[in-house]
Coordinates of C-alpha atoms in Angstrom, one line a residue:
M1 CA 16.8 128.2 237.0
A2 CA 18.4 131.2 237.1
K3 CA 16.2 134.3 238.1
V4 CA 15.0 136.1 235.1
I5 CA 14.6 140.1 236.1
Y6 CA 11.6 141.9 234.8
G7 CA 11.2 145.4 234.0
T8 CA 13.3 147.7 231.4
D9 CA 16.1 148.9 233.8
G10 CA 19.7 149.5 232.1
I11 CA 17.9 149.0 228.1
K12 CA 19.4 151.0 225.7
Q13 CA 21.0 151.0 222.2
K14 CA 24.6 150.0 222.8
D15 CA 27.9 150.5 220.6
Y16 CA 30.8 148.4 221.2
R17 CA 34.7 149.0 221.2
I18 CA 36.0 145.8 219.7
Y19 CA 39.7 144.4 221.7
V20 CA 41.9 142.1 219.7
G21 CA 44.8 139.3 220.4
L22 CA 46.7 136.4 220.5
S23 CA 45.7 133.6 223.0
D24 CA 48.1 131.1 223.0
N25 CA 50.1 132.9 225.8
S26 CA 49.9 132.8 229.5
T27 CA 50.2 136.0 230.6
L28 CA 46.8 136.9 228.4
Q29 CA 45.2 133.6 229.6
S30 CA 46.3 134.1 233.1
A31 CA 45.0 137.4 233.1
I32 CA 41.8 136.2 231.3
D33 CA 41.6 133.1 234.4
T34 CA 41.3 136.4 237.2
Y35 CA 38.6 138.0 235.3
V36 CA 36.4 135.3 234.7
A37 CA 37.1 134.4 238.2
S38 CA 36.0 138.1 239.2
P39 CA 34.8 139.8 236.7
T40 CA 35.3 143.4 237.1
Q41 CA 36.3 146.7 235.6
T42 CA 39.7 146.8 237.2
N43 CA 40.2 142.8 236.2
L44 CA 38.8 143.7 232.9
N45 CA 41.2 146.4 232.7
A46 CA 44.2 144.2 233.0
L47 CA 43.4 142.6 229.5
I48 CA 44.1 145.4 227.3
D49 CA 46.8 147.4 226.1
T50 CA 47.4 151.0 226.7
Q51 CA 50.4 151.3 225.3
G52 CA 50.2 150.0 221.6
G53 CA 52.5 146.9 220.1
Q54 CA 51.5 144.2 223.0
L55 CA 49.5 142.0 221.0
D56 CA 50.6 138.9 222.1
T57 CA 50.5 139.6 225.9
K58 CA 47.0 142.0 225.8
L59 CA 44.6 142.8 223.9
Q60 CA 44.4 146.0 221.7
E61 CA 41.9 147.7 220.1
F62 CA 40.8 146.9 216.7
G63 CA 40.0 150.4 215.3
E64 CA 37.0 152.4 214.1
C65 CA 34.7 149.6 213.0
R66 CA 30.8 150.1 211.4
A67 CA 28.7 150.0 213.8
D68 CA 25.9 147.7 212.4
S69 CA 28.5 145.2 211.3
I70 CA 29.7 144.1 215.3
D71 CA 27.6 140.9 215.3
M72 CA 27.6 138.4 218.4
S73 CA 25.1 135.6 217.8
I74 CA 24.4 132.4 219.3
A75 CA 21.7 129.9 217.6
D76 CA 21.0 126.5 217.1
G77 CA 23.3 124.0 215.4
D78 CA 23.1 120.3 214.9
S79 CA 19.4 118.7 215.8
V80 CA 17.6 115.7 215.8
D81 CA 14.0 115.2 215.5
G82 CA 13.0 113.0 218.1
N83 CA 10.0 110.7 218.2
V84 CA 9.0 112.1 221.6
L85 CA 9.7 115.1 222.5
G86 CA 10.8 117.0 218.7
K87 CA 13.4 118.3 217.7
I88 CA 16.7 118.0 219.9
V89 CA 19.2 120.4 220.0
L90 CA 22.7 119.0 220.0
N91 CA 24.9 121.9 220.0
K92 CA 24.9 125.7 219.2
A93 CA 26.6 127.6 216.8
G94 CA 28.2 130.9 218.0
T95 CA 29.2 133.6 215.4
F96 CA 31.4 137.2 215.7
T97 CA 31.9 139.4 213.0
A98 CA 33.3 143.0 213.0
E99 CA 34.4 145.0 209.9
L100 CA 37.2 147.2 209.9
L101 CA 36.5 151.0 208.5
N102 CA 40.0 152.4 208.3
A103 CA 41.4 149.4 206.4
T104 CA 44.8 151.4 205.8
P105 CA 48.5 148.6 204.2
E106 CA 49.4 148.8 207.6
N107 CA 46.5 147.9 209.7
I108 CA 46.0 145.0 206.8
A109 CA 49.4 143.4 207.8
A110 CA 48.7 143.9 211.1
I111 CA 45.1 141.8 210.9
E112 CA 46.9 139.3 208.5
L113 CA 49.0 137.8 211.3
L114 CA 45.6 137.3 213.0
D115 CA 44.0 135.0 210.3
G116 CA 44.2 131.2 211.1
R117 CA 45.5 131.7 214.7
N118 CA 43.4 131.4 218.2
C119 CA 42.4 134.6 219.4
T120 CA 40.6 136.0 222.4
I121 CA 37.7 138.5 221.4
L122 CA 36.4 141.3 223.7
M123 CA 33.3 143.6 223.2
L124 CA 32.9 146.5 225.3
E125 CA 30.3 148.7 225.3
R126 CA 31.3 152.3 224.5
D127 CA 29.2 154.3 226.7
T128 CA 27.5 153.4 230.2
H129 CA 24.0 152.5 231.3
I130 CA 22.3 152.5 234.3
V131 CA 20.9 149.2 236.5
N132 CA 19.9 150.3 239.9
G133 CA 21.4 153.7 240.0
I134 CA 24.7 152.3 239.0
A135 CA 26.6 153.4 235.8
N136 CA 27.3 149.8 233.9
K137 CA 29.3 148.9 231.0
T138 CA 28.4 145.2 229.5
A139 CA 31.5 143.1 228.2
I140 CA 31.2 140.2 226.1
L141 CA 34.3 137.8 225.8
M142 CA 35.3 135.2 223.2
N143 CA 38.7 133.3 223.9
G144 CA 40.4 131.0 222.3
F145 CA 38.6 130.8 218.6
N146 CA 40.2 130.7 215.8
L147 CA 40.1 133.8 213.8
S148 CA 39.3 134.4 210.2
Y149 CA 40.3 137.9 208.2
T150 CA 38.7 138.6 204.9
E151 CA 38.7 141.8 202.9
K152 CA 36.3 143.5 200.2
I153 CA 37.5 146.3 197.8
T154 CA 35.2 148.4 196.2
G155 CA 35.9 151.1 193.9
S156 CA 33.9 154.8 195.4
D157 CA 34.6 153.0 198.6
S158 CA 37.0 152.4 201.2
I159 CA 38.9 149.1 202.2
R160 CA 36.8 147.1 204.4
S161 CA 39.0 144.4 206.4
T162 CA 36.1 141.8 208.2
I163 CA 36.9 139.5 211.5
T164 CA 35.1 136.7 212.1
I165 CA 34.7 133.8 214.3
E166 CA 32.3 130.8 214.3
K167 CA 32.5 127.2 216.9
S168 CA 30.1 125.3 217.1
V169 CA 29.5 124.9 221.1
P170 CA 27.8 122.7 223.9
S171 CA 26.3 126.1 225.1
A172 CA 26.0 129.8 224.7
G173 CA 28.3 129.5 227.9
S174 CA 30.6 127.9 226.2
F175 CA 31.1 130.9 223.6
R176 CA 31.1 134.1 225.5
I177 CA 31.3 135.0 229.3
I178 CA 28.9 138.1 229.8
A179 CA 28.7 140.9 232.6
D180 CA 27.7 144.2 233.7
L181 CA 30.4 145.9 235.2
S182 CA 30.2 148.4 237.7
Q183 CA 31.4 151.9 236.5
A184 CA 31.7 153.2 240.0

């Protein structure tokens, strides 16, 4: 079993920036493999497009999201009742959702191109948190999942565009890779 560390060092409420890209390209997958082998801020930066317009080879920032709409969760999936051990969980259900607030016609057209496609999503902590005196950012990477797009148009409100991924996976680690990245 992995070591569990006790204490309150680094605990705080976190807000995330969301990055999205198409998974089905070798350039992005190569950069993801490098990041997974060595999760550093430098390797993570290689995944993110800072120039605009490289959605097919890098991750682009999704935009201004409603902060409390950003949700990544892992829950028990299918299970069976055993006669000796009790409930036996067969898999996990991983989900991610984020709601874009600035859903302009141009933004909607770009997001619609992702609907039903194999995508990579990155949640990157907006601010840093301190652990053992070192500034860190939490990064959560979800790679190679089918993305679903929905929108909601309500009077007296802005258009809300939502992206979602849902997948049954064998373990939490097969849905997401989570790391604290030193900012030093």
